[in-house]
Short mmCIF file of C-alpha atoms and ligand atoms in Angstrom, two decimals:
data_model
loop_
_atom_site.label_atom_id
_atom_site.label_comp_id
_atom_site.label_asym_id
_atom_site.label_seq_id
_atom_site.Cartn_x
_atom_site.Cartn_y
_atom_site.Cartn_z
CA MET A 824 -0.02 -0.09 0.01
CA ARG A 825 0.96 3.69 -0.55
CA LEU A 826 1.22 5.39 3.08
CA THR A 827 1.99 8.53 4.15
CA VAL A 828 3.59 9.30 7.75
CA ILE A 829 2.96 13.00 8.69
CA GLY A 830 5.37 14.07 11.45
CA THR A 831 8.74 12.17 11.59
CA GLY A 832 9.60 12.46 15.21
CA TYR A 833 10.14 9.72 17.73
CA LEU A 834 6.94 8.10 16.76
CA GLY A 835 6.60 9.08 13.15
CA ALA A 836 10.23 8.21 11.91
CA VAL A 837 9.88 4.64 13.66
CA HIS A 838 6.32 4.00 12.14
CA ALA A 839 7.43 5.26 8.60
CA ALA A 840 10.55 2.99 8.81
CA CYS A 841 8.75 0.02 10.00
CA MET A 842 5.85 0.24 7.64
CA ALA A 843 8.34 0.26 4.76
CA GLU A 844 10.07 -2.60 6.38
CA ILE A 845 6.78 -4.70 6.28
CA GLY A 846 6.59 -4.07 2.67
CA HIS A 847 4.62 -0.69 2.05
CA GLU A 848 5.70 2.19 -0.06
CA VAL A 849 6.09 5.04 2.54
CA LEU A 850 6.41 8.68 2.13
CA GLY A 851 7.53 10.58 5.42
CA VAL A 852 6.53 14.27 5.81
CA ASP A 853 7.69 16.93 8.13
CA VAL A 854 7.70 20.80 8.11
CA ASP A 855 11.16 20.40 9.55
CA ALA A 856 13.33 20.74 6.17
CA GLU A 857 16.69 19.77 7.96
CA LYS A 858 15.23 16.57 9.36
CA ILE A 859 13.78 15.78 6.26
CA ALA A 860 16.98 16.06 4.06
CA ALA A 861 18.92 13.94 6.96
CA LEU A 862 16.28 11.15 6.85
CA GLY A 863 16.15 11.22 2.99
CA GLU A 864 19.85 10.48 2.92
CA GLY A 865 19.13 7.47 5.56
CA ARG A 866 20.47 9.33 8.52
CA VAL A 867 18.48 9.28 11.66
CA PRO A 868 18.48 12.28 13.85
CA ILE A 869 17.44 10.50 17.10
CA TYR A 870 18.83 7.61 19.24
CA GLU A 871 16.54 4.70 19.05
CA PRO A 872 18.29 1.04 19.01
CA GLY A 873 17.88 -0.63 15.39
CA LEU A 874 16.01 2.47 13.67
CA GLN A 875 19.24 3.40 11.93
CA GLU A 876 19.55 0.15 10.22
CA ILE A 877 15.83 -0.01 9.17
CA VAL A 878 15.89 3.46 7.69
CA GLY A 879 19.08 2.90 5.78
CA ARG A 880 17.82 -0.32 4.09
CA THR A 881 14.33 0.96 3.18
CA VAL A 882 15.62 4.17 2.02
CA THR A 883 18.10 2.58 -0.22
CA SER A 884 15.45 0.13 -1.44
CA GLY A 885 13.41 3.04 -2.53
CA ARG A 886 10.45 2.06 -0.39
CA LEU A 887 11.07 4.89 2.02
CA ARG A 888 11.13 8.51 0.89
CA PHE A 889 10.81 11.75 2.51
CA THR A 890 9.20 15.33 1.73
CA THR A 891 8.07 18.55 3.19
CA SER A 892 5.30 18.82 0.72
CA LEU A 893 1.80 18.16 1.78
CA SER A 894 0.55 18.37 -1.84
CA GLU A 895 2.96 15.51 -2.78
CA ALA A 896 1.60 13.52 0.29
CA ALA A 897 -2.02 14.22 -0.68
CA GLU A 898 -1.64 12.88 -4.16
CA PHE A 899 0.54 9.89 -3.15
CA GLY A 900 -1.33 8.20 -0.17
CA ASP A 901 -3.90 5.73 0.23
CA VAL A 902 -3.52 6.00 4.01
CA HIS A 903 -2.20 8.88 5.73
CA PHE A 904 -0.79 8.42 9.38
CA VAL A 905 -0.72 11.55 11.59
CA CYS A 906 2.04 11.27 13.82
CA VAL A 907 2.75 14.99 15.12
CA ASN A 908 3.45 15.67 18.64
CA THR A 909 0.43 16.55 21.13
CA PRO A 910 2.37 18.26 23.95
CA GLN A 911 1.03 19.77 27.11
CA ARG A 912 -0.48 23.19 26.52
CA PRO A 913 1.79 26.13 27.91
CA ASP A 914 -1.04 27.81 29.81
CA ALA A 915 -2.85 24.56 31.11
CA PRO A 916 -2.42 20.84 31.95
CA ALA A 917 -4.24 20.04 28.69
CA CYS A 918 -3.35 18.64 25.47
CA ASP A 919 -2.02 21.08 22.69
CA LEU A 920 -3.79 19.77 19.38
CA ARG A 921 -2.40 22.67 17.12
CA ALA A 922 -0.06 20.45 15.49
CA VAL A 923 -2.73 17.88 14.52
CA ASP A 924 -5.10 20.60 13.37
CA ALA A 925 -2.64 22.13 11.24
CA VAL A 926 -2.01 18.83 9.32
CA VAL A 927 -5.48 18.21 8.81
CA ASP A 928 -6.39 21.85 7.73
CA GLY A 929 -3.25 21.69 5.51
CA LEU A 930 -3.99 18.05 3.98
CA ALA A 931 -7.72 18.03 3.71
CA PRO A 932 -8.14 20.68 1.01
CA ARG A 933 -5.62 18.79 -1.09
CA LEU A 934 -7.29 15.44 -0.97
CA ARG A 935 -8.77 14.74 -4.40
CA ARG A 936 -8.85 10.87 -4.13
CA ARG A 937 -10.18 8.13 -1.91
CA CYS A 938 -7.97 7.67 1.13
CA LEU A 939 -8.06 7.34 4.92
CA ILE A 940 -6.44 9.60 7.54
CA VAL A 941 -5.37 7.70 10.43
CA GLY A 942 -4.25 9.58 13.57
CA LYS A 943 -1.59 7.82 15.95
CA SER A 944 -0.83 10.83 18.19
CA THR A 945 -2.49 10.85 21.60
CA VAL A 946 -5.39 13.08 21.91
CA PRO A 947 -8.54 13.65 23.91
CA ALA A 948 -11.70 11.58 23.53
CA GLY A 949 -13.63 13.37 20.69
CA THR A 950 -10.92 14.45 18.46
CA THR A 951 -11.63 11.91 15.73
CA ALA A 952 -15.26 12.99 15.68
CA ARG A 953 -14.24 16.48 15.49
CA LEU A 954 -11.63 16.08 12.67
CA ALA A 955 -13.97 13.91 10.42
CA ALA A 956 -16.23 16.69 10.53
CA ARG A 957 -13.57 19.35 9.43
CA VAL A 958 -12.35 17.04 6.76
CA GLN A 959 -15.85 16.84 5.38
CA GLU A 960 -15.87 20.59 5.19
CA LEU A 961 -12.35 21.14 3.64
CA ALA A 962 -11.65 18.04 1.36
CA PRO A 963 -12.84 18.11 -2.51
CA ALA A 964 -12.78 14.34 -2.28
CA GLY A 965 -15.64 14.74 0.36
CA ALA A 966 -17.05 11.42 1.52
CA ASP A 967 -14.27 9.48 0.09
CA VAL A 968 -11.99 10.70 2.84
CA GLU A 969 -12.52 9.04 6.26
CA VAL A 970 -10.84 9.44 9.46
CA ALA A 971 -9.82 6.79 11.97
CA TRP A 972 -7.53 6.64 15.07
CA ASN A 973 -4.92 4.08 15.93
CA PRO A 974 -3.24 4.85 19.14
CA GLU A 975 0.39 4.15 19.49
CA PHE A 976 1.78 2.29 22.60
CA LEU A 977 5.47 2.03 21.56
CA ARG A 978 8.17 2.66 24.14
CA GLU A 979 11.21 4.69 23.29
CA GLY A 980 14.24 2.63 23.48
CA TYR A 981 12.00 -0.42 22.23
CA ALA A 982 10.35 1.60 19.41
CA VAL A 983 11.06 -0.66 16.56
CA ARG A 984 10.39 -3.88 18.45
CA ASP A 985 7.33 -2.44 19.74
CA THR A 986 5.95 -1.33 16.19
CA LEU A 987 7.11 -4.57 14.44
CA ARG A 988 5.66 -6.86 17.23
CA PRO A 989 3.13 -4.84 19.23
CA GLU A 990 1.38 -6.50 21.95
CA ARG A 991 -1.73 -5.32 20.60
CA LEU A 992 -3.38 -2.98 17.74
CA VAL A 993 -6.21 -0.99 18.39
CA VAL A 994 -8.09 0.73 15.79
CA GLY A 995 -11.14 3.45 16.22
CA VAL A 996 -13.04 3.32 13.09
CA MET A 997 -16.35 4.92 11.72
CA SER A 998 -16.81 2.17 8.79
CA GLN A 999 -16.20 -1.21 7.70
CA ARG A 1000 -14.06 0.02 5.14
CA ALA A 1001 -11.67 1.83 7.12
CA ASP A 1002 -11.26 -1.31 9.37
CA GLN A 1003 -10.57 -3.41 6.08
CA ILE A 1004 -7.78 -0.88 5.19
CA LEU A 1005 -6.32 -0.95 8.62
CA ARG A 1006 -6.20 -4.80 8.56
CA GLU A 1007 -4.39 -4.63 5.24
CA VAL A 1008 -1.77 -2.08 6.42
CA TYR A 1009 -1.02 -4.46 9.49
CA ALA A 1010 -1.59 -7.92 7.59
CA PRO A 1011 1.87 -9.02 8.61
CA MET A 1012 1.30 -8.43 12.23
CA LEU A 1013 -2.23 -9.79 12.09
CA SER A 1014 -0.97 -13.19 10.61
CA ASP A 1015 1.66 -13.30 13.45
CA GLY A 1016 -1.22 -13.35 15.94
CA VAL A 1017 -1.20 -9.85 17.22
CA PRO A 1018 -4.52 -9.21 18.84
CA TYR A 1019 -6.52 -6.66 16.96
CA ILE A 1020 -9.10 -4.44 18.63
CA SER A 1021 -11.59 -2.73 16.09
CA THR A 1022 -13.86 -0.36 18.04
CA ASP A 1023 -15.33 3.22 17.88
CA PRO A 1024 -12.88 6.07 17.82
CA ALA A 1025 -13.83 7.35 21.39
CA THR A 1026 -13.11 4.13 22.96
CA ALA A 1027 -9.65 3.92 20.89
CA GLU A 1028 -8.74 7.57 22.07
CA LEU A 1029 -9.34 6.52 25.52
CA VAL A 1030 -7.55 3.26 25.63
CA LYS A 1031 -4.41 5.32 25.19
CA GLY A 1032 -4.82 7.72 28.03
CA ALA A 1033 -6.04 4.98 30.14
CA ALA A 1034 -3.11 2.77 29.68
CA ASN A 1035 -0.68 5.58 30.22
CA SER A 1036 -2.79 6.62 33.47
CA PHE A 1037 -2.56 2.82 34.74
CA LEU A 1038 1.24 2.69 34.24
CA ALA A 1039 1.54 6.10 35.91
CA THR A 1040 -0.36 4.75 38.69
CA LYS A 1041 1.64 1.69 39.06
CA ILE A 1042 4.92 3.62 39.26
CA SER A 1043 3.51 6.29 41.84
CA PHE A 1044 2.02 3.55 43.86
CA ILE A 1045 5.33 2.05 44.38
CA ASN A 1046 7.18 5.27 44.96
CA ALA A 1047 4.44 5.96 47.71
CA MET A 1048 5.48 2.51 49.09
CA ALA A 1049 9.11 3.37 49.09
CA GLU A 1050 8.20 6.45 51.17
CA VAL A 1051 6.46 4.12 53.80
CA CYS A 1052 9.56 1.74 53.65
CA ASP A 1053 11.91 4.68 54.35
CA ALA A 1054 9.87 5.44 57.51
CA ALA A 1055 9.50 2.05 58.60
CA GLY A 1056 13.22 0.81 57.76
CA ALA A 1057 11.88 -1.64 55.39
CA ASP A 1058 13.06 -2.66 51.57
CA VAL A 1059 10.84 -1.38 48.66
CA THR A 1060 12.75 -3.69 46.29
CA THR A 1061 11.93 -6.88 48.29
CA LEU A 1062 8.48 -5.56 48.94
CA ALA A 1063 8.01 -5.16 45.24
CA ASP A 1064 9.32 -8.62 44.37
CA ALA A 1065 6.79 -9.96 46.72
CA LEU A 1066 4.05 -8.07 45.33
CA GLY A 1067 5.31 -8.94 41.81
CA TYR A 1068 4.77 -12.68 42.39
CA ASP A 1069 1.12 -12.13 42.54
CA SER A 1070 0.08 -12.63 38.76
CA ARG A 1071 -2.61 -10.08 39.11
CA ILE A 1072 -0.21 -7.36 40.22
CA GLY A 1073 2.88 -8.44 38.28
CA ARG A 1074 6.38 -6.97 38.75
CA ARG A 1075 6.89 -4.93 35.67
CA PHE A 1076 6.41 -0.87 36.41
CA LEU A 1077 7.14 -1.67 40.06
CA SER A 1078 10.41 -0.40 40.12
CA ALA A 1079 10.53 2.37 42.69
CA GLY A 1080 12.97 5.58 42.33
CA LEU A 1081 12.95 8.82 41.08
CA GLY A 1082 9.68 8.49 39.15
CA PHE A 1083 8.33 8.71 35.61
CA GLY A 1084 9.21 11.48 32.99
CA GLY A 1085 9.53 11.95 29.24
CA GLY A 1086 7.45 13.08 26.54
CA CYS A 1087 4.30 10.70 27.32
CA LEU A 1088 3.28 9.67 30.70
CA PRO A 1089 3.37 13.11 32.47
CA LYS A 1090 1.47 15.08 29.88
CA ASP A 1091 -0.78 12.38 28.93
CA ILE A 1092 -2.27 11.82 32.36
CA ARG A 1093 -2.78 15.45 32.80
CA ALA A 1094 -4.46 15.74 29.46
CA PHE A 1095 -6.57 12.81 30.25
CA ALA A 1096 -7.70 14.35 33.66
CA ALA A 1097 -8.41 17.59 31.88
CA ARG A 1098 -10.54 16.03 29.32
CA ALA A 1099 -12.58 13.92 31.84
CA GLY A 1100 -13.15 17.49 33.66
CA GLU A 1101 -14.29 18.94 30.21
CA LEU A 1102 -16.66 15.83 30.06
CA GLY A 1103 -18.09 16.53 33.65
CA VAL A 1104 -16.09 13.31 35.12
CA GLY A 1105 -13.13 15.12 36.71
CA CYS A 1106 -13.80 13.63 39.94
CA ALA A 1107 -13.59 10.02 38.48
CA VAL A 1108 -9.89 10.42 37.93
CA SER A 1109 -8.89 13.15 40.39
CA PHE A 1110 -6.63 10.53 41.74
CA LEU A 1111 -4.45 11.23 38.68
CA ASP A 1112 -3.45 14.61 40.57
CA GLU A 1113 -2.31 12.50 43.44
CA ILE A 1114 -0.12 10.17 40.91
CA ASP A 1115 1.24 13.28 39.63
CA GLU A 1116 2.03 14.72 43.22
CA ILE A 1117 3.66 11.62 44.24
CA ASN A 1118 5.91 11.51 41.14
CA SER A 1119 6.91 15.08 41.45
CA ARG A 1120 7.89 14.57 45.20
CA GLN A 1121 10.24 11.73 44.19
CA ARG A 1122 12.34 14.46 42.55
CA ARG A 1123 12.21 16.71 45.74
CA ARG A 1124 12.80 13.75 48.16
CA THR A 1125 16.13 12.81 45.74
CA VAL A 1126 17.31 16.45 46.30
CA ASP A 1127 16.58 16.59 50.01
CA ILE A 1128 18.49 13.13 50.61
CA ALA A 1129 21.43 14.34 48.45
CA ARG A 1130 21.42 17.70 50.56
CA ASP A 1131 21.56 15.59 53.64
CA MET A 1132 24.25 13.29 52.50
CA LEU A 1133 26.25 16.48 52.08
CA GLY A 1134 25.65 17.57 55.50
CA GLY A 1135 22.91 20.16 54.85
CA GLY A 1136 23.69 22.08 51.96
CA PHE A 1137 25.26 21.93 48.08
CA ALA A 1138 27.03 25.14 48.15
CA GLY A 1139 30.78 24.50 47.59
CA HIS A 1140 30.31 20.82 46.94
CA ARG A 1141 31.07 19.20 43.42
CA VAL A 1142 28.32 16.65 42.56
CA ALA A 1143 28.51 13.96 39.92
CA VAL A 1144 25.08 13.35 37.96
CA LEU A 1145 25.01 9.94 36.27
CA GLY A 1146 22.14 10.22 33.96
CA ALA A 1147 20.17 13.01 32.16
CA THR A 1148 17.67 11.28 29.97
CA PHE A 1149 14.34 10.45 31.24
CA LYS A 1150 15.18 6.71 31.00
CA PRO A 1151 17.90 4.46 29.68
CA ASP A 1152 18.25 3.72 25.82
CA SER A 1153 16.93 6.86 24.70
CA ASP A 1154 18.38 10.41 24.17
CA ASP A 1155 15.18 12.01 25.19
CA VAL A 1156 15.42 14.51 28.18
CA ARG A 1157 11.85 16.09 27.88
CA ASP A 1158 10.50 16.23 31.50
CA SER A 1159 13.36 14.11 32.81
CA PRO A 1160 13.48 13.45 36.36
CA ALA A 1161 17.27 13.25 36.16
CA LEU A 1162 17.70 16.80 34.63
CA ALA A 1163 15.09 18.50 36.86
CA VAL A 1164 17.18 17.05 39.94
CA ALA A 1165 20.46 18.09 38.08
CA GLY A 1166 19.13 21.48 37.64
CA ALA A 1167 17.73 22.04 41.17
CA ILE A 1168 20.82 21.14 42.99
CA HIS A 1169 22.77 23.45 40.58
CA ARG A 1170 20.56 26.24 41.77
CA GLU A 1171 21.19 25.42 45.41
CA GLY A 1172 24.90 26.04 44.80
CA ALA A 1173 26.24 22.66 43.62
CA ASP A 1174 29.05 22.24 41.19
CA VAL A 1175 27.66 19.75 38.83
CA ARG A 1176 29.25 17.40 36.45
CA LEU A 1177 26.70 15.43 34.40
CA HIS A 1178 27.30 12.36 32.49
CA ASP A 1179 25.07 10.67 30.01
CA PRO A 1180 25.53 8.08 27.52
CA GLU A 1181 23.47 9.52 24.69
CA GLY A 1182 21.67 12.61 26.10
CA ILE A 1183 24.47 15.19 26.59
CA ASP A 1184 23.61 17.32 23.76
CA ASN A 1185 19.92 17.50 24.32
CA ALA A 1186 20.58 18.08 28.01
CA ARG A 1187 22.81 21.04 27.23
CA ALA A 1188 20.18 22.62 25.08
CA VAL A 1189 17.93 22.65 28.26
CA LEU A 1190 20.57 23.44 31.06
CA PRO A 1191 23.63 24.95 29.30
CA GLN A 1192 24.81 26.18 32.81
CA LEU A 1193 25.79 22.57 33.82
CA GLU A 1194 29.08 20.97 33.01
CA TYR A 1195 28.92 18.13 30.62
CA VAL A 1196 31.57 15.20 30.65
CA HIS A 1197 31.66 12.20 28.41
CA ASP A 1198 33.57 9.94 30.63
CA VAL A 1199 32.11 8.56 34.02
CA GLU A 1200 35.44 8.83 35.88
CA LYS A 1201 36.04 12.44 34.91
CA ALA A 1202 32.32 13.22 35.89
CA CYS A 1203 33.08 11.60 39.42
CA ALA A 1204 36.62 12.78 40.06
CA GLY A 1205 36.86 14.44 43.27
CA ALA A 1206 32.97 14.79 43.54
CA GLY A 1207 31.57 14.96 47.38
CA LEU A 1208 28.52 12.88 46.11
CA VAL A 1209 27.67 10.79 43.13
CA LEU A 1210 23.95 10.82 42.24
CA HIS A 1211 22.63 7.76 40.20
CA LEU A 1212 19.54 9.44 38.32
CA THR A 1213 18.96 7.31 35.03
CA ASP A 1214 19.02 3.49 34.97
CA TRP A 1215 21.63 3.06 32.03
CA ALA A 1216 23.15 -0.63 31.97
CA GLU A 1217 26.78 1.28 31.71
CA TYR A 1218 26.27 2.50 35.41
CA ARG A 1219 25.57 -0.99 36.67
CA ARG A 1220 28.81 -2.03 35.27
CA ILE A 1221 30.72 0.54 37.03
CA ASP A 1222 33.61 -1.08 39.39
CA PRO A 1223 33.04 0.84 42.67
CA ALA A 1224 36.65 -0.16 44.01
CA ALA A 1225 38.14 1.44 40.97
CA LEU A 1226 35.88 4.70 40.91
CA ALA A 1227 36.80 5.00 44.67
CA VAL A 1228 40.26 5.87 43.68
CA VAL A 1229 39.04 9.21 42.01
CA THR A 1230 36.06 9.91 44.30
CA PRO A 1231 37.81 9.49 47.72
CA ALA A 1232 34.55 11.04 49.35
CA ARG A 1233 32.76 7.66 48.24
CA LYS A 1234 29.19 8.63 48.74
CA ILE A 1235 26.48 7.79 46.19
CA LEU A 1236 22.78 8.27 46.11
CA ASP A 1237 21.14 5.49 43.72
CA ALA A 1238 17.81 7.19 43.15
CA ARG A 1239 17.09 4.38 40.67
CA ASN A 1240 17.76 1.32 43.23
CA ALA A 1241 19.47 -0.38 40.37
CA LEU A 1242 23.07 -0.71 41.60
CA ASP A 1243 24.32 -3.68 43.60
CA ALA A 1244 24.12 -2.00 47.09
CA SER A 1245 26.36 -4.68 48.79
CA LEU A 1246 29.02 -4.56 46.13
CA TRP A 1247 29.35 -0.67 46.40
CA ARG A 1248 29.16 -0.74 50.37
CA SER A 1249 31.92 -3.48 50.46
CA ALA A 1250 34.25 -1.02 48.40
CA GLY A 1251 33.87 1.46 51.25
CA TRP A 1252 30.93 3.56 49.62
CA THR A 1253 28.25 5.00 51.87
CA LEU A 1254 25.28 4.19 49.62
CA ARG A 1255 21.67 5.47 50.05
CA ALA A 1256 18.69 4.80 47.96
CA LEU A 1257 14.98 5.53 47.99
CA GLY A 1258 12.83 3.19 49.91
CA ARG A 1259 15.84 0.99 50.95
CA PRO A 1260 17.26 0.81 54.35
CA THR A 1261 20.87 2.48 55.13
CA PRO A 1262 22.83 -0.07 57.16
CA PRO A 1263 24.50 1.18 60.18
CA ALA A 1264 27.80 2.54 60.03
CA VAL A 1265 28.84 0.47 63.11
CA PRO A 1266 27.57 -2.96 62.87
CA GLY A 1267 25.21 -4.08 65.63
CA GLN A 1268 23.34 -0.76 65.54
CA GLN A 1269 19.92 -0.16 63.97
CA ALA A 1270 19.53 0.51 60.63
CA THR A 1271 18.75 4.13 59.55
CA VAL A 1272 15.01 4.58 59.43
CA GLY A 1273 12.87 7.63 58.44
CA GLN A 1274 14.96 9.11 55.58
CA ARG A 1275 12.57 11.47 55.00
CA ALA A 1276 12.30 13.08 58.42
CA SER A 1277 16.29 12.79 58.57
CA ALA A 1278 16.41 14.88 55.44
CA GLY A 1279 14.35 17.56 57.14
CA ARG A 1280 11.04 17.42 54.97
CA GLY A 1281 7.93 15.82 55.74
CA CYS A 1282 4.67 15.86 53.42
CA ALA A 1283 4.32 19.57 52.82
CA PRO A 1284 2.96 19.84 49.28
CA GLY A 1285 5.71 21.44 47.07
CA GLN A 1286 5.94 22.82 43.76
CA ARG A 1287 3.94 20.51 41.38
CA HIS A 1288 4.78 19.44 37.70
CA LEU A 1289 8.16 20.52 37.90
CA PRO A 1290 9.79 19.75 34.54
CA ALA A 1291 13.42 20.01 33.83
CA ASP A 1292 13.06 22.81 31.49
CA ARG A 1293 11.30 25.02 34.01
CA THR A 1294 14.20 24.38 36.72
CA ALA A 1295 16.71 26.55 34.99
C1 UDX B 700 5.40 5.36 27.84
C2 UDX B 700 4.37 4.10 27.63
O1 UDX B 700 5.03 2.76 28.15
C3 UDX B 700 4.02 3.81 26.15
O2 UDX B 700 3.34 2.71 25.94
C4 UDX B 700 3.41 5.11 25.74
O3 UDX B 700 2.89 4.90 24.34
C5 UDX B 700 4.34 6.49 25.88
O4 UDX B 700 4.64 6.53 27.12
P1 UDX B 700 7.79 5.90 27.29
O5 UDX B 700 7.62 7.25 27.47
O6 UDX B 700 8.84 5.33 26.19
O7 UDX B 700 6.68 5.13 26.98
O8 UDX B 700 8.66 5.31 28.69
P2 UDX B 700 8.40 4.00 29.67
O9 UDX B 700 9.25 3.02 29.24
O10 UDX B 700 6.91 3.61 30.00
O11 UDX B 700 8.74 4.65 30.89
C6 UDX B 700 8.07 5.92 31.51
C7 UDX B 700 8.89 6.37 32.68
O12 UDX B 700 8.72 5.72 33.76
C8 UDX B 700 10.31 6.53 32.57
O13 UDX B 700 10.85 7.80 33.09
C9 UDX B 700 11.02 5.16 33.45
O14 UDX B 700 12.12 5.56 33.98
C10 UDX B 700 9.79 5.25 34.52
N1 UDX B 700 9.59 4.01 35.37
C11 UDX B 700 9.09 2.91 34.46
C12 UDX B 700 9.80 3.91 36.53
O15 UDX B 700 10.21 4.82 37.24
N2 UDX B 700 9.69 2.62 37.14
C13 UDX B 700 9.14 1.67 36.49
O16 UDX B 700 8.94 0.54 37.09
C14 UDX B 700 8.94 1.70 34.97
#
């Protein structure tokens, strides 16, 4: 089939490449001429494992091409996938649909042939119906142009795998014809047995928001338990393992730590709650405000514990920060908890040296005032404290004995509960974590309890929704 993919960011670039990989003729479209030029030469401007290979292969074969022209796209496509971003509005915790609306307003007047517009971006319930009416007003082909929604669930870092072998496909359609077209698009996945849920557009739109709300709830639940563990002297990692063996609960998304960030979960749960409010059922999802607040609190808790480890203040201390991206295997620093913490301690006077395997360029664009270092040892040299803030595999492999040579203070806060605590401690490090007891300095004494209290802050409400780019 001839597909266009409009918007070639994390979602669109991966979708375009994977659709070409399964045999379709694909035209990627973007307003960013520089990005289109790079992609057209087979160069991928983002870090996403496996993507470069597929783009290289499909561009060389001619099945994947790129353009900035919506007119060319309108002439070319049987199906137009809309993959532009739907960020949080600058003035409210709701979804900014301007990019989606601009695509429809630009594309529809050029549509003179039978085709299907399929939205993949995350949008509030009711968007497909609104856009379908708009398309009918604008498209010369009239009723021959339909609109459907097909939410995307891919995770950054696993985007190629999640697109080629999704756990499910969800389509919200208004006709059998639209359903049939989408079955053809995804035929290789369907023949592999991927579950295919065909429903109305409102349900499809809600599935995405509900899924992200559930995942965020799971993470904030375990982070709330980590706070209770700190107060009780218990271990949240063992607690999560024990909970996870219950097949009704499951262990995934129960890793306590600095909390969730990125371009999706935080803004999606806010947009979901905002839309529920508009629909008159805000109270049904008011718990999402608490989920968001628990998440923001982990950033403040991390800063508080770090300050405590430095004896009460950051001024005059060198702090090594390991990790800038919102999660490993990504170069994405949007609403990154790690970068928010780095920015906050820098504002409190810390001399921050930040390392990240892939995210330094993006981090520097948000927080140019920090010092960026491409080598872990150099980042940690002479640091009074090391903060482990993003769970890159590279950091798990650090030899604590070797690092201690350049970091005589030997203090580390593992805000991702990912390091081997006993290994670090046996190399002489003072290691603290979120929701895990700190063993006594003198054997035989009681383990440290009440990290929150010892850090001097209780449950007082703090600043909510503090993304990294607002901490500068
Ligand atoms: C997420 C959803 O998983 C995906 O389905 C949706 O389409 C887009 O949003 P992504 O943003 O790539 O994908 O990140 P994800 O892997 O879900 O992680 C989100 C955040 O939660 C990260 O900051 C991660 O570090 C954090 N996290 C995840 C935890 O803190 N604990 C966990 O147990 C799991």
